[in-house]
Structures are given as C-alpha cells and as structure tokens.
PDB file of C-alpha atoms and ligand atoms in Angstrom:
ATOM      1  CA  MET A   1      61.372  29.329  67.857  1.00  0.00           C
ATOM      2  CA  ALA A   2      62.097  30.828  64.443  1.00  0.00           C
ATOM      3  CA  LYS A   3      65.962  30.931  63.555  1.00  0.00           C
ATOM      4  CA  PHE A   4      67.553  34.100  63.746  1.00  0.00           C
ATOM      5  CA  THR A   5      70.912  34.463  62.300  1.00  0.00           C
ATOM      6  CA  ILE A   6      73.746  37.382  61.593  1.00  0.00           C
ATOM      7  CA  ALA A   7      76.810  37.113  59.529  1.00  0.00           C
ATOM      8  CA  ILE A   8      79.473  39.889  59.229  1.00  0.00           C
ATOM      9  CA  HIS A   9      82.557  40.435  57.321  1.00  0.00           C
ATOM     10  CA  GLY A  10      85.673  42.750  57.696  1.00  0.00           C
ATOM     11  CA  GLY A  11      86.982  42.424  54.062  1.00  0.00           C
ATOM     12  CA  ALA A  12      88.600  39.777  51.945  1.00  0.00           C
ATOM     13  CA  GLY A  13      91.974  39.703  50.341  1.00  0.00           C
ATOM     14  CA  THR A  14      95.399  38.315  50.584  1.00  0.00           C
ATOM     15  CA  ILE A  15      95.160  37.542  54.280  1.00  0.00           C
ATOM     16  CA  LEU A  16      97.765  34.875  55.248  1.00  0.00           C
ATOM     17  CA  LYS A  17      98.185  33.418  58.847  1.00  0.00           C
ATOM     18  CA  LYS A  18     102.077  33.557  58.266  1.00  0.00           C
ATOM     19  CA  GLU A  19     101.878  37.193  57.838  1.00  0.00           C
ATOM     20  CA  ILE A  20      99.682  38.324  60.944  1.00  0.00           C
ATOM     21  CA  THR A  21     100.985  38.083  64.545  1.00  0.00           C
ATOM     22  CA  PRO A  22      99.140  36.452  67.389  1.00  0.00           C
ATOM     23  CA  GLU A  23      98.241  39.926  68.771  1.00  0.00           C
ATOM     24  CA  GLN A  24      96.957  41.264  65.482  1.00  0.00           C
ATOM     25  CA  GLU A  25      94.893  38.071  65.008  1.00  0.00           C
ATOM     26  CA  LYS A  26      93.531  38.404  68.583  1.00  0.00           C
ATOM     27  CA  ALA A  27      92.653  42.156  67.836  1.00  0.00           C
ATOM     28  CA  TYR A  28      90.817  41.311  64.735  1.00  0.00           C
ATOM     29  CA  THR A  29      88.829  38.364  66.203  1.00  0.00           C
ATOM     30  CA  THR A  30      87.792  40.365  69.332  1.00  0.00           C
ATOM     31  CA  ALA A  31      86.609  43.303  67.193  1.00  0.00           C
ATOM     32  CA  LEU A  32      84.651  40.865  64.605  1.00  0.00           C
ATOM     33  CA  GLY A  33      83.289  39.042  67.906  1.00  0.00           C
ATOM     34  CA  GLN A  34      82.050  42.434  69.361  1.00  0.00           C
ATOM     35  CA  ALA A  35      80.357  43.484  66.147  1.00  0.00           C
ATOM     36  CA  LEU A  36      78.763  39.990  65.988  1.00  0.00           C
ATOM     37  CA  ALA A  37      77.572  40.332  69.617  1.00  0.00           C
ATOM     38  CA  ASP A  38      76.347  43.628  69.115  1.00  0.00           C
ATOM     39  CA  GLY A  39      74.243  43.039  66.245  1.00  0.00           C
ATOM     40  CA  PHE A  40      72.773  39.477  67.649  1.00  0.00           C
ATOM     41  CA  ALA A  41      71.835  41.406  70.879  1.00  0.00           C
ATOM     42  CA  ILE A  42      69.338  43.444  68.772  1.00  0.00           C
ATOM     43  CA  LEU A  43      68.020  39.904  67.194  1.00  0.00           C
ATOM     44  CA  GLU A  44      67.577  38.720  70.553  1.00  0.00           C
ATOM     45  CA  LYS A  45      65.547  41.316  71.914  1.00  0.00           C
ATOM     46  CA  GLY A  46      63.185  40.835  68.941  1.00  0.00           C
ATOM     47  CA  GLY A  47      64.724  43.788  66.955  1.00  0.00           C
ATOM     48  CA  THR A  48      64.679  43.848  63.154  1.00  0.00           C
ATOM     49  CA  ALA A  49      67.364  42.593  60.692  1.00  0.00           C
ATOM     50  CA  VAL A  50      68.031  46.226  59.418  1.00  0.00           C
ATOM     51  CA  ASP A  51      68.684  47.374  63.062  1.00  0.00           C
ATOM     52  CA  ALA A  52      71.061  44.434  63.605  1.00  0.00           C
ATOM     53  CA  VAL A  53      73.003  44.799  60.478  1.00  0.00           C
ATOM     54  CA  ARG A  54      73.368  48.763  61.212  1.00  0.00           C
ATOM     55  CA  THR A  55      74.312  48.121  64.748  1.00  0.00           C
ATOM     56  CA  ALA A  56      76.995  45.494  63.517  1.00  0.00           C
ATOM     57  CA  VAL A  57      78.257  47.836  61.014  1.00  0.00           C
ATOM     58  CA  VAL A  58      78.572  50.760  63.372  1.00  0.00           C
ATOM     59  CA  SER A  59      80.621  48.561  65.768  1.00  0.00           C
ATOM     60  CA  LEU A  60      83.099  47.907  63.011  1.00  0.00           C
ATOM     61  CA  GLU A  61      83.056  51.593  61.685  1.00  0.00           C
ATOM     62  CA  ASN A  62      84.230  52.672  65.106  1.00  0.00           C
ATOM     63  CA  ILE A  63      87.271  50.643  65.091  1.00  0.00           C
ATOM     64  CA  ASP A  64      90.366  51.666  62.961  1.00  0.00           C
ATOM     65  CA  LEU A  65      91.285  48.037  62.199  1.00  0.00           C
ATOM     66  CA  PHE A  66      88.794  47.986  59.188  1.00  0.00           C
ATOM     67  CA  ASN A  67      88.539  50.084  56.150  1.00  0.00           C
ATOM     68  CA  ALA A  68      85.348  51.850  57.120  1.00  0.00           C
ATOM     69  CA  GLY A  69      84.414  55.043  59.051  1.00  0.00           C
ATOM     70  CA  LYS A  70      87.478  55.354  61.417  1.00  0.00           C
ATOM     71  CA  GLY A  71      90.547  53.821  59.828  1.00  0.00           C
ATOM     72  CA  SER A  72      88.942  54.374  56.052  1.00  0.00           C
ATOM     73  CA  VAL A  73      91.846  54.426  53.400  1.00  0.00           C
ATOM     74  CA  PHE A  74      93.113  57.555  51.654  1.00  0.00           C
ATOM     75  CA  ALA A  75      92.303  58.657  48.174  1.00  0.00           C
ATOM     76  CA  ASN A  76      94.600  60.040  46.012  1.00  0.00           C
ATOM     77  CA  GLU A  77      94.202  63.912  46.956  1.00  0.00           C
ATOM     78  CA  GLY A  78      94.866  62.715  50.594  1.00  0.00           C
ATOM     79  CA  SER A  79      91.130  62.774  51.784  1.00  0.00           C
ATOM     80  CA  GLN A  80      88.994  59.926  53.201  1.00  0.00           C
ATOM     81  CA  GLU A  81      85.719  59.551  51.139  1.00  0.00           C
ATOM     82  CA  MET A  82      83.289  56.777  52.367  1.00  0.00           C
ATOM     83  CA  ASP A  83      80.680  54.965  50.796  1.00  0.00           C
ATOM     84  CA  ALA A  84      77.875  52.956  52.442  1.00  0.00           C
ATOM     85  CA  ALA A  85      74.686  51.176  51.586  1.00  0.00           C
ATOM     86  CA  ILE A  86      71.906  49.676  53.582  1.00  0.00           C
ATOM     87  CA  MET A  87      68.783  47.487  52.220  1.00  0.00           C
ATOM     88  CA  ASP A  88      65.402  46.061  53.921  1.00  0.00           C
ATOM     89  CA  GLY A  89      64.726  42.849  52.403  1.00  0.00           C
ATOM     90  CA  GLN A  90      61.124  42.946  53.576  1.00  0.00           C
ATOM     91  CA  THR A  91      60.037  46.582  51.859  1.00  0.00           C
ATOM     92  CA  LEU A  92      62.845  46.726  49.409  1.00  0.00           C
ATOM     93  CA  LYS A  93      63.816  49.925  50.657  1.00  0.00           C
ATOM     94  CA  ALA A  94      67.454  51.060  50.278  1.00  0.00           C
ATOM     95  CA  GLY A  95      69.568  54.099  51.457  1.00  0.00           C
ATOM     96  CA  ALA A  96      73.123  54.879  50.169  1.00  0.00           C
ATOM     97  CA  VAL A  97      75.940  57.362  50.193  1.00  0.00           C
ATOM     98  CA  ALA A  98      78.858  57.848  48.348  1.00  0.00           C
ATOM     99  CA  ALA A  99      82.253  59.960  48.405  1.00  0.00           C
ATOM    100  CA  VAL A 100      81.051  61.551  52.077  1.00  0.00           C
ATOM    101  CA  LYS A 101      83.627  62.851  54.172  1.00  0.00           C
ATOM    102  CA  ASN A 102      84.089  63.299  57.863  1.00  0.00           C
ATOM    103  CA  ILE A 103      80.789  61.460  58.638  1.00  0.00           C
ATOM    104  CA  ARG A 104      81.382  59.407  61.960  1.00  0.00           C
ATOM    105  CA  ASN A 105      79.072  56.481  60.759  1.00  0.00           C
ATOM    106  CA  PRO A 106      78.450  56.268  57.142  1.00  0.00           C
ATOM    107  CA  ILE A 107      75.915  53.374  57.596  1.00  0.00           C
ATOM    108  CA  GLU A 108      73.940  55.698  59.652  1.00  0.00           C
ATOM    109  CA  LEU A 109      73.461  58.025  57.046  1.00  0.00           C
ATOM    110  CA  ALA A 110      72.838  55.747  54.362  1.00  0.00           C
ATOM    111  CA  TYR A 111      69.846  54.392  56.854  1.00  0.00           C
ATOM    112  CA  THR A 112      68.798  57.883  57.279  1.00  0.00           C
ATOM    113  CA  VAL A 113      68.615  58.268  53.561  1.00  0.00           C
ATOM    114  CA  MET A 114      66.375  55.296  53.333  1.00  0.00           C
ATOM    115  CA  THR A 115      63.845  56.536  56.190  1.00  0.00           C
ATOM    116  CA  GLN A 116      63.979  60.160  55.902  1.00  0.00           C
ATOM    117  CA  SER A 117      64.340  60.981  52.328  1.00  0.00           C
ATOM    118  CA  ASP A 118      62.322  60.333  49.194  1.00  0.00           C
ATOM    119  CA  HIS A 119      65.840  59.127  47.461  1.00  0.00           C
ATOM    120  CA  VAL A 120      67.803  55.991  47.464  1.00  0.00           C
ATOM    121  CA  PHE A 121      71.354  57.361  46.645  1.00  0.00           C
ATOM    122  CA  LEU A 122      73.029  60.697  47.770  1.00  0.00           C
ATOM    123  CA  ASN A 123      76.787  61.706  47.154  1.00  0.00           C
ATOM    124  CA  GLY A 124      79.601  64.000  48.420  1.00  0.00           C
ATOM    125  CA  ARG A 125      78.427  67.574  49.393  1.00  0.00           C
ATOM    126  CA  GLY A 126      74.635  66.752  49.171  1.00  0.00           C
ATOM    127  CA  ALA A 127      74.613  63.959  51.266  1.00  0.00           C
ATOM    128  CA  GLU A 128      76.774  65.684  53.900  1.00  0.00           C
ATOM    129  CA  GLU A 129      74.273  68.829  53.696  1.00  0.00           C
ATOM    130  CA  PHE A 130      71.377  65.909  54.222  1.00  0.00           C
ATOM    131  CA  ALA A 131      73.507  64.825  57.142  1.00  0.00           C
ATOM    132  CA  ARG A 132      73.884  68.030  58.871  1.00  0.00           C
ATOM    133  CA  GLN A 133      70.227  68.679  58.283  1.00  0.00           C
ATOM    134  CA  ASN A 134      69.280  65.220  60.079  1.00  0.00           C
ATOM    135  CA  ALA A 135      71.865  65.782  62.902  1.00  0.00           C
ATOM    136  CA  ILE A 136      73.995  62.803  61.964  1.00  0.00           C
ATOM    137  CA  PRO A 137      77.624  63.237  63.962  1.00  0.00           C
ATOM    138  CA  PHE A 138      80.459  64.500  62.037  1.00  0.00           C
ATOM    139  CA  GLU A 139      84.104  63.955  63.219  1.00  0.00           C
ATOM    140  CA  PRO A 140      87.284  66.323  62.191  1.00  0.00           C
ATOM    141  CA  ASP A 141      90.083  64.781  59.956  1.00  0.00           C
ATOM    142  CA  GLU A 142      92.209  63.619  62.875  1.00  0.00           C
ATOM    143  CA  TYR A 143      89.500  61.211  64.036  1.00  0.00           C
ATOM    144  CA  PHE A 144      89.870  59.163  60.677  1.00  0.00           C
ATOM    145  CA  PHE A 145      93.517  59.457  60.225  1.00  0.00           C
ATOM    146  CA  THR A 146      95.790  56.517  60.754  1.00  0.00           C
ATOM    147  CA  SER A 147      99.263  56.388  59.799  1.00  0.00           C
ATOM    148  CA  LEU A 148      99.186  53.111  58.446  1.00  0.00           C
ATOM    149  CA  ARG A 149      96.751  54.255  56.169  1.00  0.00           C
ATOM    150  CA  TYR A 150      98.825  57.295  55.100  1.00  0.00           C
ATOM    151  CA  GLU A 151     101.830  55.117  54.479  1.00  0.00           C
ATOM    152  CA  GLN A 152      99.685  52.828  52.205  1.00  0.00           C
ATOM    153  CA  LEU A 153      98.515  55.918  50.168  1.00  0.00           C
ATOM    154  CA  LYS A 154     102.281  57.063  49.850  1.00  0.00           C
ATOM    155  CA  GLN A 155     103.266  53.538  48.407  1.00  0.00           C
ATOM    156  CA  ALA A 156     100.293  53.259  46.156  1.00  0.00           C
ATOM    157  CA  GLN A 157     101.235  56.643  44.623  1.00  0.00           C
ATOM    158  CA  GLU A 158     104.824  55.683  44.399  1.00  0.00           C
ATOM    159  CA  LYS A 159     103.665  52.746  42.147  1.00  0.00           C
ATOM    160  CA  GLY A 160     100.905  54.702  40.488  1.00  0.00           C
ATOM    161  CA  GLU A 161      97.965  52.079  41.408  1.00  0.00           C
ATOM    162  CA  MET A 162      94.952  51.804  43.040  1.00  0.00           C
ATOM    163  CA  MET A 163      94.894  49.495  45.623  1.00  0.00           C
ATOM    164  CA  LEU A 164      92.782  47.181  47.936  1.00  0.00           C
ATOM    165  CA  ASP A 165      93.425  47.687  51.417  1.00  0.00           C
ATOM    166  CA  HIS A 166      93.969  44.229  52.340  1.00  0.00           C
ATOM    167  CA  ARG A 167      96.624  43.803  49.598  1.00  0.00           C
ATOM    168  CA  PRO A 168     100.068  43.150  51.412  1.00  0.00           C
ATOM    169  CA  LEU A 169     101.526  46.333  50.701  1.00  0.00           C
ATOM    170  CA  ASN A 170     103.261  45.986  54.100  1.00  0.00           C
ATOM    171  CA  HIS A 171     102.754  42.418  55.076  1.00  0.00           C
ATOM    172  CA  ASP A 172     101.621  43.278  58.600  1.00  0.00           C
ATOM    173  CA  LYS A 173      99.217  45.850  57.515  1.00  0.00           C
ATOM    174  CA  LYS A 174      95.736  44.735  55.951  1.00  0.00           C
ATOM    175  CA  PHE A 175      92.231  45.940  56.704  1.00  0.00           C
ATOM    176  CA  GLY A 176      88.832  45.808  55.180  1.00  0.00           C
ATOM    177  CA  THR A 177      85.474  46.844  53.961  1.00  0.00           C
ATOM    178  CA  VAL A 178      82.749  45.904  56.437  1.00  0.00           C
ATOM    179  CA  GLY A 179      79.455  44.513  56.138  1.00  0.00           C
ATOM    180  CA  ALA A 180      76.657  42.514  57.792  1.00  0.00           C
ATOM    181  CA  VAL A 181      73.457  40.682  56.791  1.00  0.00           C
ATOM    182  CA  ALA A 182      70.807  39.275  59.141  1.00  0.00           C
ATOM    183  CA  CYS A 183      67.495  37.495  59.352  1.00  0.00           C
ATOM    184  CA  ASP A 184      65.358  38.365  62.142  1.00  0.00           C
ATOM    185  CA  ALA A 185      62.816  36.376  64.154  1.00  0.00           C
ATOM    186  CA  SER A 186      59.923  37.232  61.584  1.00  0.00           C
ATOM    187  CA  GLY A 187      61.857  36.373  58.858  1.00  0.00           C
ATOM    188  CA  ASN A 188      62.872  39.406  57.391  1.00  0.00           C
ATOM    189  CA  ILE A 189      66.258  39.876  56.121  1.00  0.00           C
ATOM    190  CA  ALA A 190      68.709  42.901  55.487  1.00  0.00           C
ATOM    191  CA  ALA A 191      72.217  43.772  54.511  1.00  0.00           C
ATOM    192  CA  ALA A 192      74.386  46.606  54.938  1.00  0.00           C
ATOM    193  CA  THR A 193      78.179  47.447  53.908  1.00  0.00           C
ATOM    194  CA  SER A 194      80.472  50.466  54.521  1.00  0.00           C
ATOM    195  CA  THR A 195      83.719  50.977  53.086  1.00  0.00           C
ATOM    196  CA  GLY A 196      86.825  53.841  52.543  1.00  0.00           C
ATOM    197  CA  GLY A 197      87.071  52.123  49.110  1.00  0.00           C
ATOM    198  CA  MET A 198      90.411  51.618  47.662  1.00  0.00           C
ATOM    199  CA  THR A 199      93.657  53.301  48.339  1.00  0.00           C
ATOM    200  CA  ASN A 200      94.762  55.920  46.001  1.00  0.00           C
ATOM    201  CA  LYS A 201      91.316  56.100  44.380  1.00  0.00           C
ATOM    202  CA  LYS A 202      90.818  59.084  41.726  1.00  0.00           C
ATOM    203  CA  PHE A 203      88.247  61.447  40.086  1.00  0.00           C
ATOM    204  CA  GLY A 204      85.706  60.502  42.687  1.00  0.00           C
ATOM    205  CA  ARG A 205      85.794  56.980  42.084  1.00  0.00           C
ATOM    206  CA  ILE A 206      82.811  54.890  43.857  1.00  0.00           C
ATOM    207  CA  GLY A 207      82.961  51.127  44.109  1.00  0.00           C
ATOM    208  CA  ASP A 208      80.348  48.323  44.481  1.00  0.00           C
ATOM    209  CA  SER A 209      79.816  48.907  48.220  1.00  0.00           C
ATOM    210  CA  PRO A 210      77.141  51.489  48.003  1.00  0.00           C
ATOM    211  CA  LEU A 211      75.508  50.347  44.675  1.00  0.00           C
ATOM    212  CA  ILE A 212      72.344  48.450  45.281  1.00  0.00           C
ATOM    213  CA  GLY A 213      72.538  45.286  43.453  1.00  0.00           C
ATOM    214  CA  CYS A 214      76.295  45.336  43.423  1.00  0.00           C
ATOM    215  CA  GLY A 215      77.852  45.165  46.706  1.00  0.00           C
ATOM    216  CA  THR A 216      74.714  45.264  48.692  1.00  0.00           C
ATOM    217  CA  TYR A 217      71.372  43.617  47.966  1.00  0.00           C
ATOM    218  CA  ALA A 218      68.435  42.341  50.201  1.00  0.00           C
ATOM    219  CA  ASN A 219      64.817  40.956  49.263  1.00  0.00           C
ATOM    220  CA  ASN A 220      62.951  38.437  51.558  1.00  0.00           C
ATOM    221  CA  LYS A 221      62.179  36.303  48.704  1.00  0.00           C
ATOM    222  CA  THR A 222      65.717  35.708  48.118  1.00  0.00           C
ATOM    223  CA  CYS A 223      68.732  36.661  50.191  1.00  0.00           C
ATOM    224  CA  ALA A 224      70.567  39.480  51.683  1.00  0.00           C
ATOM    225  CA  ILE A 225      74.109  40.039  50.458  1.00  0.00           C
ATOM    226  CA  SER A 226      77.166  42.238  51.173  1.00  0.00           C
ATOM    227  CA  CYS A 227      80.352  41.974  49.233  1.00  0.00           C
ATOM    228  CA  THR A 228      84.030  42.610  49.551  1.00  0.00           C
ATOM    229  CA  GLY A 229      86.577  42.455  47.207  1.00  0.00           C
ATOM    230  CA  HIS A 230      87.815  44.941  43.836  1.00  0.00           C
ATOM    231  CA  GLY A 231      84.759  46.770  43.206  1.00  0.00           C
ATOM    232  CA  GLU A 232      85.071  47.457  39.615  1.00  0.00           C
ATOM    233  CA  PRO A 233      84.568  43.648  38.377  1.00  0.00           C
ATOM    234  CA  PHE A 234      81.882  43.473  41.035  1.00  0.00           C
ATOM    235  CA  ILE A 235      80.060  46.148  39.680  1.00  0.00           C
ATOM    236  CA  ARG A 236      80.391  44.891  36.207  1.00  0.00           C
ATOM    237  CA  ALA A 237      78.907  41.538  37.404  1.00  0.00           C
ATOM    238  CA  VAL A 238      75.983  43.050  39.411  1.00  0.00           C
ATOM    239  CA  THR A 239      77.194  40.738  41.956  1.00  0.00           C
ATOM    240  CA  ALA A 240      74.945  40.781  45.023  1.00  0.00           C
ATOM    241  CA  TYR A 241      71.660  40.780  42.666  1.00  0.00           C
ATOM    242  CA  ASP A 242      73.086  38.018  40.613  1.00  0.00           C
ATOM    243  CA  VAL A 243      73.034  35.822  43.584  1.00  0.00           C
ATOM    244  CA  SER A 244      69.418  36.672  44.078  1.00  0.00           C
ATOM    245  CA  CYS A 245      68.604  36.025  40.384  1.00  0.00           C
ATOM    246  CA  LEU A 246      69.912  32.533  40.648  1.00  0.00           C
ATOM    247  CA  MET A 247      67.855  31.845  43.621  1.00  0.00           C
ATOM    248  CA  GLU A 248      64.441  33.435  42.253  1.00  0.00           C
ATOM    249  CA  TYR A 249      64.843  32.233  38.621  1.00  0.00           C
ATOM    250  CA  LYS A 250      66.846  29.003  38.823  1.00  0.00           C
ATOM    251  CA  ASN A 251      65.848  27.953  42.431  1.00  0.00           C
ATOM    252  CA  LEU A 252      69.259  27.530  43.740  1.00  0.00           C
ATOM    253  CA  SER A 253      69.967  27.280  47.518  1.00  0.00           C
ATOM    254  CA  LEU A 254      71.659  30.628  49.079  1.00  0.00           C
ATOM    255  CA  GLN A 255      74.739  28.463  49.398  1.00  0.00           C
ATOM    256  CA  ASP A 256      74.854  27.213  45.736  1.00  0.00           C
ATOM    257  CA  ALA A 257      74.076  30.744  44.225  1.00  0.00           C
ATOM    258  CA  MET A 258      76.917  32.238  46.224  1.00  0.00           C
ATOM    259  CA  ARG A 259      79.398  29.571  45.437  1.00  0.00           C
ATOM    260  CA  PHE A 260      78.609  29.688  41.628  1.00  0.00           C
ATOM    261  CA  VAL A 261      79.021  33.678  41.652  1.00  0.00           C
ATOM    262  CA  VAL A 262      82.047  33.727  43.832  1.00  0.00           C
ATOM    263  CA  HIS A 263      83.800  30.570  42.492  1.00  0.00           C
ATOM    264  CA  ASP A 264      82.663  30.459  38.608  1.00  0.00           C
ATOM    265  CA  LYS A 265      81.610  33.961  37.667  1.00  0.00           C
ATOM    266  CA  LEU A 266      83.603  36.377  39.449  1.00  0.00           C
ATOM    267  CA  PRO A 267      86.809  34.912  38.483  1.00  0.00           C
ATOM    268  CA  GLN A 268      86.073  35.140  34.836  1.00  0.00           C
ATOM    269  CA  LEU A 269      86.391  39.031  35.394  1.00  0.00           C
ATOM    270  CA  ASP A 270      89.416  38.505  37.481  1.00  0.00           C
ATOM    271  CA  ALA A 271      87.573  39.500  40.596  1.00  0.00           C
ATOM    272  CA  GLU A 272      89.023  38.692  44.042  1.00  0.00           C
ATOM    273  CA  GLY A 273      86.741  38.707  47.147  1.00  0.00           C
ATOM    274  CA  GLY A 274      83.858  37.244  48.790  1.00  0.00           C
ATOM    275  CA  MET A 275      80.396  37.605  50.022  1.00  0.00           C
ATOM    276  CA  ILE A 276      78.334  37.146  53.070  1.00  0.00           C
ATOM    277  CA  GLY A 277      74.439  36.059  52.850  1.00  0.00           C
ATOM    278  CA  VAL A 278      71.584  35.204  54.574  1.00  0.00           C
ATOM    279  CA  ASP A 279      68.176  33.798  53.346  1.00  0.00           C
ATOM    280  CA  ALA A 280      64.770  34.331  55.154  1.00  0.00           C
ATOM    281  CA  GLN A 281      64.940  30.757  56.792  1.00  0.00           C
ATOM    282  CA  GLY A 282      68.041  31.953  58.737  1.00  0.00           C
ATOM    283  CA  HIS A 283      70.417  30.287  56.464  1.00  0.00           C
ATOM    284  CA  ALA A 284      73.796  31.662  56.311  1.00  0.00           C
ATOM    285  CA  ALA A 285      76.887  31.321  53.876  1.00  0.00           C
ATOM    286  CA  LEU A 286      80.064  33.077  53.930  1.00  0.00           C
ATOM    287  CA  VAL A 287      82.215  32.569  50.579  1.00  0.00           C
ATOM    288  CA  PHE A 288      85.350  33.790  49.211  1.00  0.00           C
ATOM    289  CA  ASN A 289      87.895  33.152  46.631  1.00  0.00           C
ATOM    290  CA  SER A 290      90.695  35.109  47.984  1.00  0.00           C
ATOM    291  CA  GLU A 291      93.229  33.722  50.773  1.00  0.00           C
ATOM    292  CA  GLY A 292      90.876  35.008  53.555  1.00  0.00           C
ATOM    293  CA  MET A 293      88.234  36.737  54.752  1.00  0.00           C
ATOM    294  CA  TYR A 294      87.622  38.566  58.046  1.00  0.00           C
ATOM    295  CA  ARG A 295      84.111  37.131  59.085  1.00  0.00           C
ATOM    296  CA  GLY A 296      81.876  36.010  61.672  1.00  0.00           C
ATOM    297  CA  VAL A 297      78.276  34.447  61.854  1.00  0.00           C
ATOM    298  CA  LYS A 298      75.881  33.655  64.937  1.00  0.00           C
ATOM    299  CA  ASN A 299      72.516  32.172  65.177  1.00  0.00           C
ATOM    300  CA  ASN A 300      70.180  30.967  67.866  1.00  0.00           C
ATOM    301  CA  LYS A 301      70.593  27.528  67.065  1.00  0.00           C
ATOM    302  CA  GLY A 302      74.240  27.556  68.824  1.00  0.00           C
ATOM    303  CA  LEU A 303      76.290  28.524  65.654  1.00  0.00           C
ATOM    304  CA  HIS A 304      78.824  30.793  66.521  1.00  0.00           C
ATOM    305  CA  GLU A 305      82.142  31.403  64.451  1.00  0.00           C
ATOM    306  CA  VAL A 306      84.716  34.106  63.985  1.00  0.00           C
ATOM    307  CA  SER A 307      87.507  33.052  61.384  1.00  0.00           C
ATOM    308  CA  ILE A 308      90.008  34.862  59.065  1.00  0.00           C
ATOM    309  CA  TYR A 309      92.049  32.390  56.935  1.00  0.00           C
ATOM    310  CA  LYS A 310      90.481  29.489  54.465  1.00  0.00           C
ATOM    311  CA  SER A 311      89.315  26.625  56.422  1.00  0.00           C
TER     312      SER A 311
HETATM  313  N1  LIG B 401      84.692  46.922  47.375  1.00  0.00           N
HETATM  314  C1  LIG B 401      85.410  47.672  47.863  1.00  0.00           C
HETATM  315  C2  LIG B 401      85.527  48.960  46.702  1.00  0.00           C
HETATM  316  O1  LIG B 401      85.959  48.292  45.738  1.00  0.00           O
HETATM  317  C3  LIG B 401      86.629  47.462  48.336  1.00  0.00           C
HETATM  318  C4  LIG B 401      86.629  46.281  49.625  1.00  0.00           C
HETATM  319  O2  LIG B 401      85.653  45.337  49.534  1.00  0.00           O
HETATM  320  O3  LIG B 401      87.630  46.229  50.364  1.00  0.00           O
HETATM  321  O4  LIG B 401      85.479  50.168  46.935  1.00  0.00           O
END
C-alpha cells in the first residue's frame, strides 16, 4: 500500500516546558492529537490530501488554544483579522484570504476561493462578501473573543510593539498559528495555513501565512509546506517556495531542504519559527529554530507523534 501521511503544527515560538503546566500540556496535546486524527481519517478513507489538510485545520481553528479562527489574536484596533491559504500540489491551484473578520473557518473560505472563484487571493470586505454569496458560516465577535488574547493586546499596546502570539508576554499563555500538510494514497500533496496573525498588528498588516510561496506552498513535484513564525522575514525569504526550489533545482531531499532554510537561511534574516512539510512519497519533516513548535505527524506505516518542545 502507498504511504499516506499528515503533519500539523499549532505555531512555533518560545515554548518552554518549565512554563507550561501539566494541564496546559495535556490540553495542547489532546487538541493536536484530535486534529491529526481528523485529518488522518480522511486519508484512511481514500480521501484527498486537500480534504485532509482542510479538515485538520478546521479542527484547530475551532479550538481557542490556537491563534486561528476562534482564539485569534487582536489587531491594534481591537478587531480580529484572520488570514488563511490552501494549495493543491496536484493542480497547483490555490486559494487565500486576508484580513477577514467573523468568518468561523477562514480555511474553508480559502478553499472556496480556490474551488469556486476565478481568483487566488481575496481580502477584507470583498472576501466577506464572497463568503456570504457562498454560504460560508459567520460568527459574532463574542465567538472569537478570549480574555487572554485581549490581555495580550493591552500588553503589546503598552509596549508599542507587534507581537507573536507565542511570545511569553505572560509566561503561561502561548498560542499559535495552525497548519497542515498531507500526502494522500495517490501521491498527491497539499498544504493549508490559518492564523490571526500578530497581536497589535496595524494598518491592515498581512503576514506570510496566506501568501502562496511564503507561508504556504504545495507542488507534487517537490513538497507541501506550512510555515509559522514572525511573518515579515518569512515573506522576504519566500520561505515555503525556497524549500521547493532547493528540491527542484538542487535535488535536495525534503528534510535537507527544510533544514537548510530553517537553520541557515532564516536566521540570516533574524527569523524565528519553523515549518512542516511532506513530499509525494509520504515523507514528512517538522523543523524549527525556536524553543518549541506545537506539532504532530501520523502515517499509515505506524508513525504517530505529537510533540511540543525540542527533542
Ligand atoms: N506567521 C504568522 C504571521 O506572521 C504568525 C505565526 O506564525 O504565529 O502572521
């Protein structure tokens, strides 16, 4: 039987074991395990990589532990503006949305952009109008509100900084952007990423997550990648596509290409974070240069891991 694989992340950053209680650790690993199981169930039934990554990301968006969908961080004006992207490595089709408000599952909106529009990337009010026309569910502000996120905004505003959600403002409060990559039994691969972005972001700031080639990329010839970290340097490094280029033009393996980008190239731009990736043979890699990354990987050959810290 062909190898099929899914990997997920819930954000990377300064995530230290000594700062997380056993209860918090259990909550994160349970949530990650559930998302992994939800995505893997699609692959087991012979479903596509696209449906597997969508499903896993929806699962993570629906939990307020992570900075995506419910639980998204606050922008400077006190609103929650979410970004998401999905890419199908078989067709190179992609869909993305940025700065959308009140959308229950931004990844579903990105998927609908990919499958039901002539476009790749919609933003703000236009994306919300497209959502209404396609019966995408909305939720009121209260659904997305968490007092922890609001507290993070107040602290970031006091410092006059834009902050990563997993940065230890309050040492027991860290959350993350979410993403998934998968290889299905037919050898097709896909990537999806969803985020609330960075706390206290201003002026309609958009990060790397919804930008095809930066935070999200998939191509059956090379890899499917979902990134997490400080978006600005990830954009400047065209990070996800850089991994693909190293594989396509330099014949590097998935693992070697990801390691080179995360440990050699990103640090040159002071970029802290990580990424998950798969190739069309079902290999997976989860690589980060930060203290930790919420993550999980599962395949049909018995691999099943959920981890948070550096091993
Ligand atoms: N990359 C995201 C952004 O800059 C943040 C994250 O990964 O947590 O918007």
